[in-house]
Amino acid sequence: MLVSVDMNGKSVEVEVRENREGLLEVELDGKCYPVSAQVLPEGGVSLMINNESLTVYRTGDTLYIGGTQYHVHADDPLKKELLQSSSFKAGEGTVTAAMPGNVKKILADEGMEVEAGQGVVVLEAMKMENELEAPLAGTVRKIHVSEGQSVEAGTLLFEIE
Amino acid sequence: MFKKVLVANRGEIAVRVMRTLREMRIRTVAVFSDPDRAALHTLMADEAWPLGGTTSAESYLMGEKIIEIARKSGAEAIHPGYGFLSENAGFAELCQKNSIVFIGPPAEAIRQMGDKVTSREIMTAAGVPVVPGFDKPDMTEADALAFATEVGFPVMIKASAGGGGKGMRKVDSPEGLEKALRAARSEALSSFGDDHVYVEKFVQNPRHIEIQVLADNHGNVIYLGERDCSIQRRHQKVIEEAPSPFVTPEMRQKMGKTAVQATRAANYRNAGTVEFLVDKSRNFFFLEMNTRLQVEHPVTEWITGLDLVAEQVRIAEGLPISLKQEDVRLQGHAVECRIYAEDPENNFMPSPGTVQRLSTPAGPGIRDDSGIYQGGEISVYYDPLISKLTTYGPDRETAIRRMCRALSEYIVAGIKTNIAFHRKVLNHPEFADGSHDTTFVDRHLDELMNTPTGDEPLAIVAAAVCYYLDRKPATGTGQVQKCSPWKRFQRSSWM
């Protein structure tokens, strides 16, 4: 089975095969690793890659190895190609709330020119104030929230163009 | 002796305080907000009383309500933990009025030390070195400029009522002075309701070193060595250790004696911390006195063998400190990593959510003061500190290696944490040789964020294998893969 794996903005193709003895062989960058895999309870998988023992936990696209998180997305390479060719980029100047919180302050007005990295909205969550910056230089097209408003994760905050 | 004590806090510190109270055979009373009905501290206490409300202001900051619960439950004393009401002089007074013992300093000491200008005055009068500064009501830009020219730029503008980096501005040259004064005043007003600011000489690349003190009602004041808290991000401590790799025995004694002087000058009782800024030539200057138990107190407990919460309770009961200065022995080395629910890859944004999986480190020399459990919720309403991991060893290198090992065992899934960030700091040569200062994180942030762990290819292989396993037709038991060595030796699954 061919698997396309994305990590840190790079994409690699990995081939996973099962040999006659039921052991897995994983091919990456021209190298072949024999892998023994055992599913553990609660999202754990024990892997022995070339006899190197590794316990991995995962939730969605996040893998936990030795206390470190890796964001890795695995998918069918064919499906990915289709997606990419038909995809439209969600506006690069669009900023959404990464987490639920409260809009503490709005630092820019609609129609204002902003630099990339300039603070536009201050979101307060868990006692911390986070200044959300303009991802690119341009004009503030629309601010979708007002001061004092509570927002859910994913709420559209503002757009720069 | 107290039979019942109310803990007016939540999270890891409430849990930590209750553990000692339980060892002292004192019944514990928790208070909890609506979202904390199933929080660890609520479940752990002998009694739990609802405060109602959601935000801190509606719950853990409701002093009157907490007093009422203390009275109803028959608690003789209140331990405030840190944060919330711990440095609120009004609350300490309210306890006294209601004949409930506040496990902490007298209200007057909290009030005086809580005001940066007053505390500077008291310390200067007591002969404690302070950073050269200038303060005058309605200070003008010309006043500030005259002072800055005299001591030399850069200078710091600080809010008198300040803390946590709010109302603070660094000024590098005369041109920036006016703007910084205005910004600091407005921030001080909105954060503390008081726009009083003052100017201080800026100490270049300082270390943050603090002395733990204990003071009882019998005139005894002792110091328990120092903690080095120089690994900070935006004035928030991230990693602490005791002893400091920078402090010599002579300097330790000098700082300790100065801290005792400061404690006496503040007419202080109970556990407290005197914070100093230390420059490259080992000159130290009083920064502030924290009138409560510190987050990082476990590193001091490791190297002294004391339980600081137990000392606090005994002092509040009117007993003397359990040891004399000459009996204090500092042994070995301890390191603390604050585990935050935050995302270092996304500008350290807090990361609330459900803890889907939790696996905590164990073994020799490890202590995990945690406030969470698997399946529990990290609420958006409170501080993102979920645990304090401390390790101990006979020397600094062993304690650090032990911390790296402990962090590699620490799995928190479902939310983002700074566990990997800690490992990168600990492995950095500047931290390893102990030459770092408070500017470390700022200077090395990009490098820390972009250093690969070396396990990336393993992560790719693991992701591909997991994807394969998810899509592979079920084999017999459905969970156990054919390739399992256990299966091949006809052993049944051990799960």
XYZ file of C-alpha atoms in Angstrom:
656
model
C 0.000 0.000 0.000
C 1.364 3.415 -0.949
C 0.876 6.079 1.724
C 1.554 9.782 1.372
C 2.803 11.346 4.608
C 2.929 15.111 5.254
C 5.108 16.539 7.987
C 6.474 20.066 8.531
C 5.163 21.120 5.133
C 6.974 18.334 3.302
C 5.347 15.347 1.686
C 6.935 11.903 1.283
C 5.662 8.645 -0.138
C 6.008 5.530 1.974
C 5.257 2.011 0.906
C 3.899 -0.451 3.469
C 3.829 -4.165 2.572
C 3.085 -7.276 4.557
C 5.350 -10.240 3.865
C 4.348 -13.897 4.001
C 5.246 -14.223 7.689
C 2.911 -11.379 8.537
C 5.716 -8.897 9.236
C 5.479 -5.422 7.793
C 8.089 -3.900 5.520
C 8.170 -0.142 5.213
C 10.038 1.543 2.382
C 11.085 5.169 2.845
C 13.710 7.064 0.798
C 14.840 3.843 -0.840
C 15.457 2.159 2.502
C 13.428 -0.791 3.722
C 12.584 -1.176 7.411
C 11.154 -4.396 8.843
C 8.429 -3.384 11.296
C 6.509 -5.371 13.886
C 3.348 -3.594 15.008
C 1.051 -4.256 17.917
C -2.023 -2.174 18.666
C -2.287 -1.167 22.348
C -5.367 0.110 24.169
C -6.359 3.787 24.074
C -4.704 4.887 20.878
C -1.310 3.319 21.488
C 0.721 1.365 18.951
C 3.913 -0.506 19.775
C 6.320 -0.533 16.845
C 9.578 -2.356 16.473
C 11.380 -0.734 13.574
C 14.527 -2.732 12.871
C 14.089 -3.990 16.444
C 14.128 -0.435 17.754
C 11.208 -0.400 20.171
C 8.934 2.611 19.984
C 5.585 3.318 21.591
C 3.411 5.792 19.762
C 0.130 7.364 20.831
C -2.085 9.227 18.460
C -5.127 11.442 18.418
C -6.134 12.425 14.921
C -3.077 13.699 13.050
C -0.981 14.125 16.188
C 1.537 11.439 17.087
C 3.253 11.332 20.471
C 6.686 9.752 20.580
C 8.737 10.011 23.768
C 6.884 13.029 25.108
C 7.161 14.927 21.802
C 4.243 15.718 19.492
C 4.515 15.344 15.729
C 1.885 16.587 13.337
C 1.796 13.993 10.629
C -0.925 13.522 8.085
C -1.093 10.235 6.227
C -3.338 9.731 3.221
C -3.850 7.905 -0.033
C -1.521 9.577 -2.572
C -4.200 9.440 -5.300
C -6.802 11.110 -3.129
C -4.349 13.828 -2.199
C -3.528 14.632 -5.804
C -7.205 15.030 -6.611
C -7.724 17.313 -3.644
C -4.774 19.487 -4.547
C -5.727 19.950 -8.181
C -9.249 21.043 -7.348
C -8.474 22.916 -4.171
C -8.920 26.628 -3.764
C -6.813 28.398 -1.194
C -8.908 29.632 1.699
C -7.924 33.329 1.780
C -4.422 33.639 3.116
C -5.382 36.895 4.797
C -8.163 35.246 6.789
C -7.603 34.806 10.523
C -9.790 32.571 12.678
C -9.774 31.934 16.434
C -7.544 28.957 17.207
C -9.348 28.417 20.505
C -12.432 29.566 22.360
C -12.026 32.893 24.154
C -13.077 36.472 24.541
C -12.363 39.365 22.206
C -10.553 41.751 24.540
C -9.597 44.513 22.163
C -9.696 45.429 18.506
C -6.578 47.277 17.424
C -7.424 48.135 13.822
C -10.362 49.568 11.912
C -11.867 48.262 8.737
C -10.208 49.864 5.752
C -6.970 50.459 7.680
C -3.601 49.637 6.090
C -1.638 47.124 8.182
C 1.849 45.673 8.068
C 2.409 41.924 8.152
C 2.759 41.003 11.831
C 0.789 44.011 13.070
C -1.683 43.182 15.868
C -5.346 43.348 14.821
C -7.380 41.540 17.488
C -6.514 40.717 21.117
C -8.081 37.457 22.191
C -8.179 36.534 25.853
C -8.266 32.894 26.863
C -7.047 31.126 29.978
C -5.946 34.360 31.643
C -3.625 35.110 28.744
C -3.961 37.845 26.210
C -2.937 36.891 22.714
C -2.438 39.455 20.025
C -3.507 38.047 16.668
C -1.475 39.534 13.894
C -2.117 40.307 10.263
C -0.628 37.394 8.286
C 0.243 39.703 5.405
C 0.497 43.402 4.658
C -2.640 44.934 3.189
C -5.969 46.488 4.008
C -8.291 45.278 6.764
C -11.262 44.218 4.642
C -13.593 43.147 7.408
C -13.562 42.576 11.148
C -16.181 39.991 12.010
C -16.168 40.354 15.797
C -16.609 43.110 18.363
C -14.938 43.812 21.707
C -16.324 41.753 24.563
C -17.686 39.051 22.264
C -17.043 35.400 23.137
C -15.913 33.281 20.229
C -15.639 29.564 19.558
C -12.594 27.917 18.019
C -12.747 28.428 14.254
C -14.724 31.665 14.392
C -13.717 33.990 11.556
C -12.107 37.050 13.188
C -10.869 39.296 10.409
C -9.749 39.394 6.785
C -6.810 41.215 5.242
C -6.422 41.720 1.507
C -3.875 22.368 66.142
C -6.087 22.743 63.082
C -8.604 19.969 62.457
C -9.977 21.327 59.203
C -8.496 23.669 56.606
C -10.138 25.202 53.528
C -8.002 25.439 50.388
C -9.081 28.539 48.463
C -7.592 27.506 45.139
C -7.830 24.998 42.303
C -5.583 22.956 40.012
C -2.197 21.552 40.893
C -1.545 23.850 43.887
C -4.838 22.955 45.603
C -3.966 19.275 45.150
C -0.412 19.814 46.425
C -1.600 21.664 49.566
C -4.259 19.026 50.307
C -1.661 16.266 50.135
C 0.293 17.803 53.010
C -2.855 18.608 54.994
C -3.878 14.970 54.710
C -0.461 13.838 55.936
C -0.941 16.174 58.913
C -4.319 14.475 59.586
C -6.155 17.703 58.857
C -9.482 17.453 57.053
C -9.516 19.238 53.705
C -12.245 21.505 52.347
C -12.268 22.331 48.639
C -14.204 25.113 46.954
C -15.061 24.803 43.285
C -16.548 26.798 40.413
C -19.195 25.372 38.101
C -16.714 24.120 35.463
C -14.600 22.553 38.233
C -17.303 20.200 39.564
C -15.191 17.243 38.372
C -11.729 18.840 38.716
C -9.063 16.853 40.546
C -8.973 19.121 43.613
C -12.753 18.862 43.985
C -12.654 15.067 43.832
C -9.689 14.793 46.152
C -10.883 16.869 49.119
C -12.704 15.428 52.122
C -15.385 18.072 51.644
C -16.190 20.110 48.555
C -18.401 23.215 48.554
C -19.713 24.904 45.411
C -18.785 28.537 44.791
C -20.906 28.807 41.650
C -19.754 31.015 38.829
C -17.442 30.358 35.941
C -14.708 32.966 35.622
C -12.147 33.539 38.396
C -13.902 36.771 39.365
C -17.206 34.917 39.794
C -15.677 32.034 41.763
C -12.186 31.741 43.274
C -11.924 35.508 43.848
C -15.191 35.694 45.848
C -13.571 36.334 49.227
C -16.791 36.828 51.211
C -18.306 33.645 49.846
C -15.174 31.648 50.684
C -15.217 32.999 54.262
C -18.868 31.993 54.538
C -18.032 28.449 53.392
C -15.143 28.292 55.884
C -17.557 29.227 58.680
C -20.275 26.821 57.574
C -17.859 23.936 57.134
C -16.099 24.653 60.406
C -12.664 25.202 58.835
C -10.355 27.000 61.255
C -7.927 28.209 58.609
C -7.671 29.019 54.887
C -4.685 28.184 52.698
C -4.802 30.490 49.652
C -2.211 28.683 47.456
C -0.708 31.107 44.930
C -2.551 33.498 42.632
C -6.251 34.260 43.278
C -6.596 35.662 46.847
C -3.111 34.744 48.061
C -1.700 38.269 47.834
C -4.914 40.121 48.583
C -4.449 42.094 51.809
C -8.194 42.736 52.019
C -8.890 39.010 52.062
C -6.279 38.390 54.773
C -8.010 41.090 56.847
C -11.415 39.580 56.176
C -10.167 36.225 57.509
C -8.901 37.902 60.657
C -12.198 39.720 61.229
C -13.992 36.393 61.024
C -11.524 34.636 63.359
C -10.286 32.403 60.584
C -6.528 31.932 60.326
C -5.062 33.038 56.990
C -2.146 30.691 56.258
C 0.181 33.398 55.038
C 1.661 36.733 56.096
C -0.135 39.561 57.943
C -2.309 41.814 55.765
C -0.007 44.791 56.316
C 3.044 42.906 54.967
C 1.071 41.837 51.882
C -0.026 45.416 51.290
C 3.432 46.939 51.673
C 5.263 44.325 49.623
C 2.538 44.403 46.961
C 3.316 48.029 46.223
C 6.596 48.274 44.344
C 7.341 51.830 45.455
C 6.619 51.183 49.150
C 8.588 47.950 49.141
C 11.568 49.713 47.529
C 11.442 52.369 50.232
C 11.296 49.808 53.029
C 14.178 47.814 51.544
C 16.334 50.889 50.935
C 15.799 51.960 54.551
C 16.771 48.459 55.734
C 20.021 48.543 53.762
C 18.879 46.013 51.150
C 20.373 46.851 47.717
C 17.763 47.908 45.154
C 18.125 48.721 41.461
C 18.805 52.498 41.164
C 15.461 54.095 40.435
C 13.483 57.304 40.439
C 9.974 57.868 41.665
C 7.899 60.974 42.216
C 4.148 61.561 42.100
C 3.204 62.995 38.692
C 6.657 62.322 37.321
C 7.176 64.289 34.101
C 9.066 63.210 31.033
C 11.816 65.707 31.975
C 12.163 64.080 35.436
C 12.483 60.645 33.876
C 14.944 61.916 31.281
C 17.162 63.544 33.919
C 17.297 60.275 35.861
C 17.912 58.146 32.761
C 20.729 60.422 31.632
C 22.328 60.165 35.063
C 22.283 56.318 35.327
C 22.473 55.721 31.568
C 20.065 54.067 29.114
C 18.435 51.589 28.877
C 15.933 52.160 31.676
C 12.732 50.348 32.669
C 9.392 52.001 33.349
C 7.355 49.947 35.816
C 3.869 50.139 37.263
C 3.888 50.670 41.009
C 1.067 48.171 41.488
C 2.480 45.915 38.767
C 3.338 42.298 38.293
C 3.620 39.696 35.563
C 5.214 42.106 33.103
C 2.124 44.349 32.828
C 2.706 48.089 32.734
C 6.398 47.539 32.058
C 8.381 49.169 29.231
C 12.054 49.098 28.360
C 13.419 52.368 26.960
C 16.663 52.336 24.994
C 17.054 56.011 24.141
C 15.619 59.458 25.039
C 13.389 59.416 21.921
C 11.332 56.453 23.170
C 10.765 57.834 26.661
C 7.573 59.803 26.170
C 5.754 57.064 24.275
C 6.819 54.392 26.771
C 5.667 56.491 29.749
C 2.275 56.966 28.172
C 1.902 53.281 27.244
C 3.013 52.044 30.680
C 0.599 54.423 32.450
C -2.355 53.379 30.331
C -1.552 49.681 30.727
C -1.090 50.107 34.490
C -4.434 51.868 34.745
C -6.309 49.198 32.793
C -4.562 46.273 34.535
C -4.359 47.498 38.133
C -6.653 50.520 38.297
C -3.652 52.701 39.215
C -1.519 54.597 36.695
C 1.412 55.308 39.046
C 4.709 54.356 37.344
C 8.401 54.822 38.182
C 11.748 54.550 36.341
C 14.513 52.105 37.104
C 17.952 51.419 35.665
C 17.775 48.425 33.330
C 20.054 45.592 34.452
C 21.580 44.073 31.291
C 21.153 40.322 30.833
C 20.406 39.611 34.486
C 19.760 36.302 36.185
C 16.647 35.953 38.290
C 17.636 34.436 41.624
C 15.321 34.289 44.617
C 15.705 33.310 48.258
C 13.096 31.250 50.108
C 12.506 32.489 53.639
C 10.461 31.300 56.612
C 9.451 33.557 59.507
C 7.468 32.563 62.600
C 5.719 34.436 65.411
C 8.633 33.827 67.781
C 11.075 36.123 66.018
C 12.819 33.369 64.027
C 13.632 34.081 60.381
C 15.624 31.631 58.274
C 16.583 31.326 54.611
C 16.510 28.056 52.659
C 18.961 28.751 49.863
C 18.164 30.129 46.451
C 16.250 29.177 43.331
C 17.455 30.210 39.900
C 14.500 31.133 37.686
C 16.388 32.605 34.731
C 14.588 30.569 32.067
C 11.607 32.831 31.441
C 9.354 33.707 28.571
C 7.692 37.110 28.663
C 8.572 37.455 32.378
C 6.874 34.130 33.161
C 9.108 31.468 34.667
C 9.407 28.258 32.658
C 12.267 26.262 34.230
C 13.650 26.718 37.757
C 16.435 25.038 39.657
C 18.042 24.927 43.068
C 20.793 25.634 43.823
C 21.758 28.176 41.154
C 24.785 27.202 39.037
C 25.826 30.879 39.242
C 25.825 31.353 43.019
C 28.990 30.751 45.058
C 28.790 29.700 48.738
C 29.884 33.198 49.863
C 27.284 34.831 47.634
C 24.590 32.442 48.903
C 25.293 33.441 52.475
C 25.333 37.120 51.594
C 22.058 36.904 49.647
C 20.484 34.762 52.372
C 21.391 37.239 55.101
C 20.089 40.107 52.960
C 16.814 38.230 52.402
C 16.449 37.715 56.168
C 17.080 41.451 56.639
C 14.391 42.195 54.046
C 11.949 39.780 55.727
C 12.456 41.425 59.106
C 12.076 44.890 57.562
C 8.739 43.847 56.063
C 7.595 42.566 59.482
C 6.887 39.335 57.669
C 5.507 35.984 58.897
C 5.114 32.578 57.217
C 6.752 31.444 53.933
C 7.906 34.119 51.514
C 10.328 34.719 48.688
C 12.726 37.591 48.180
C 13.458 37.996 44.466
C 16.731 39.481 43.224
C 18.102 40.497 39.845
C 21.753 39.518 39.578
C 24.131 41.097 37.073
C 27.146 39.507 35.388
C 29.485 40.750 38.153
C 27.331 38.997 40.768
C 25.870 42.224 42.167
C 22.338 41.549 43.352
C 19.404 43.931 43.624
C 16.055 43.507 45.404
C 13.302 43.020 42.830
C 10.241 42.225 44.929
C 9.004 40.071 47.758
C 6.397 37.445 46.952
C 4.159 37.101 49.968
C 2.976 33.537 49.351
C 4.061 30.035 48.510
C 5.796 30.063 45.115
C 4.904 27.808 42.206
C 8.515 26.569 42.169
C 8.732 25.718 45.905
C 9.274 21.957 45.267
C 12.897 22.459 44.133
C 13.647 23.942 47.552
C 11.814 21.048 49.220
C 13.987 18.580 47.296
C 17.317 20.087 48.383
C 16.317 20.882 51.989
C 14.165 17.822 52.725
C 11.482 20.138 54.141
C 7.749 20.301 53.409
C 7.115 24.033 53.004
C 3.333 23.685 53.203
C 3.694 21.841 56.525
C 5.962 24.651 57.761
C 3.355 27.196 56.662
C 0.612 25.368 58.567
C 2.741 25.034 61.710
C 3.706 28.718 61.635
C 0.034 29.662 61.198
C -0.792 27.484 64.217
C 1.661 29.581 66.220
C 4.452 26.995 66.394
C 8.091 27.842 65.763
C 9.838 26.897 62.479
C 10.881 23.232 62.729
C 14.607 23.977 62.341
C 17.259 26.609 63.020
C 19.404 28.317 60.373
C 22.461 26.278 61.343
C 20.471 23.049 60.786
C 19.595 23.923 57.177
C 21.548 21.589 54.873
C 21.362 21.996 51.128
C 21.967 18.694 49.428
C 21.986 17.730 45.759
C 20.284 19.548 42.903
C 16.662 19.879 41.739
C 15.101 21.111 38.483
C 11.492 22.070 37.768
C 9.718 22.205 34.407
C 6.334 23.889 34.354
C 4.068 21.863 32.103
C 1.621 24.237 30.432
C -1.375 23.483 28.247
C -0.080 25.669 25.441
C 1.178 25.361 21.894
C 4.805 26.471 21.444
C 4.416 26.122 17.673
C 1.567 28.599 17.672
C 3.115 31.446 19.676
C 2.478 29.562 22.975
C -1.277 29.988 22.690
C -3.170 28.283 25.531
C -4.565 24.908 24.495
C -7.664 23.923 26.476
C -9.564 20.693 25.854
C -9.980 17.113 27.002
C -6.961 15.159 28.212
C -7.504 12.090 26.076
C -4.476 10.249 27.297
C -2.189 10.849 30.248
C 0.895 8.883 31.099
C 3.107 10.431 33.776
C 6.759 9.711 34.548
C 7.829 7.752 37.595
C 10.946 6.192 39.054
C 13.894 7.506 41.054
C 14.125 11.220 41.849
C 10.891 12.294 40.166
C 7.951 14.271 41.489
C 4.946 15.254 39.415
C 2.654 17.831 41.068
C -0.265 17.629 38.702
C -3.820 18.910 38.759
C -5.250 16.827 35.936
C -6.328 13.285 35.143
C -6.971 11.257 32.004
C -10.365 12.113 30.571
C -10.476 15.391 32.503
C -10.982 18.839 31.010
C -8.505 21.697 30.841
C -10.787 24.686 31.164
C -10.482 27.822 29.099
C -11.231 29.950 32.173
C -8.131 29.391 34.312
C -4.356 29.300 34.267
C -2.895 26.837 31.724
C -0.395 25.342 34.213
C -1.310 21.655 34.415
C 1.633 20.247 36.303
C 5.009 20.960 37.830
C 7.501 18.250 37.095
C 10.556 18.248 39.371
C 13.561 15.950 39.417
C 16.345 15.511 41.915
C 19.895 14.208 41.687
C 23.145 14.361 43.624
C 24.408 16.995 41.162
C 23.076 19.318 38.452
C 23.951 17.087 35.519
C 22.166 14.080 37.030
C 19.077 16.153 37.845
C 18.942 17.482 34.261
C 19.445 14.046 32.696
C 16.725 12.726 34.958
C 14.441 15.525 33.805
C 15.094 14.646 30.147
C 14.249 11.034 30.934
C 11.086 12.042 32.827
C 9.918 14.309 29.989
C 10.410 11.454 27.510
C 7.944 9.411 29.587
C 5.403 12.231 29.885
C 2.515 11.772 27.446
C -0.348 14.257 27.428
C -2.582 13.723 24.400
C -5.635 15.671 23.305
C -4.201 19.069 24.189
C -0.922 20.722 23.241
C 1.813 21.091 25.850
C 5.306 22.563 26.119
C 6.922 19.194 27.049
C 9.024 19.014 23.859
C 10.038 22.662 24.281
C 11.438 21.848 27.733
C 13.573 19.050 26.291
C 15.061 21.426 23.747
C 15.947 23.999 26.434
C 17.519 21.343 28.678
C 19.619 20.043 25.790
C 20.855 23.498 24.793
C 24.614 23.951 25.527
C 24.031 27.326 27.187
C 21.603 25.822 29.687
C 23.799 22.771 30.150
C 26.813 24.877 31.173
C 24.648 27.118 33.352
C 25.733 30.394 31.733
C 22.200 31.386 30.658
C 20.324 34.508 31.819
C 16.740 35.782 31.621
C 17.148 36.663 27.933
C 17.836 33.003 27.011
C 14.409 32.139 25.573
C 14.169 35.362 23.531
C 17.673 34.952 22.140
C 17.260 31.293 21.192
C 13.547 31.014 20.389
C 13.958 30.430 16.636
C 16.738 27.933 17.171
C 14.715 26.084 19.835
C 11.611 25.968 17.660
C 13.401 24.723 14.559
C 15.744 22.107 15.981
C 14.622 18.670 14.808
C 14.455 15.967 17.484
C 16.003 13.334 15.193
C 12.916 11.150 15.556
C 11.170 12.652 12.515
C 11.783 9.641 10.193
C 10.390 7.371 12.905
C 7.290 9.560 13.074
C 6.841 9.210 9.308
C 7.193 5.432 9.433
C 4.836 5.294 12.425
C 2.215 7.431 10.652
C 2.364 5.252 7.529
C 2.062 2.047 9.586
C -0.881 3.429 11.588
C -2.603 4.410 8.348
C -1.998 0.907 6.988
C -3.304 -0.784 10.152
C -6.457 1.352 10.119
C -7.312 0.229 6.592
C -6.186 -3.367 6.731
C -9.003 -5.947 6.866
C -9.554 -7.234 10.412
C -7.550 -10.347 11.284
C -9.210 -12.721 13.698
C -9.117 -10.826 17.011
C -9.363 -7.596 15.083
C -6.810 -5.789 17.249
C -3.753 -7.973 17.479
C -1.690 -7.960 14.335
C -0.458 -11.161 12.755
C 3.132 -10.071 13.027
C 3.054 -9.902 16.816
C 5.847 -12.023 18.240
C 3.559 -13.008 21.116
C 1.018 -14.340 18.703
C 3.625 -16.356 16.875
C 4.667 -18.101 20.050
C 1.053 -19.046 20.638
C 0.768 -16.728 23.604
C -2.582 -15.084 23.938
C -2.874 -11.343 23.911
C -1.722 -9.732 27.135
C -4.151 -6.902 26.876
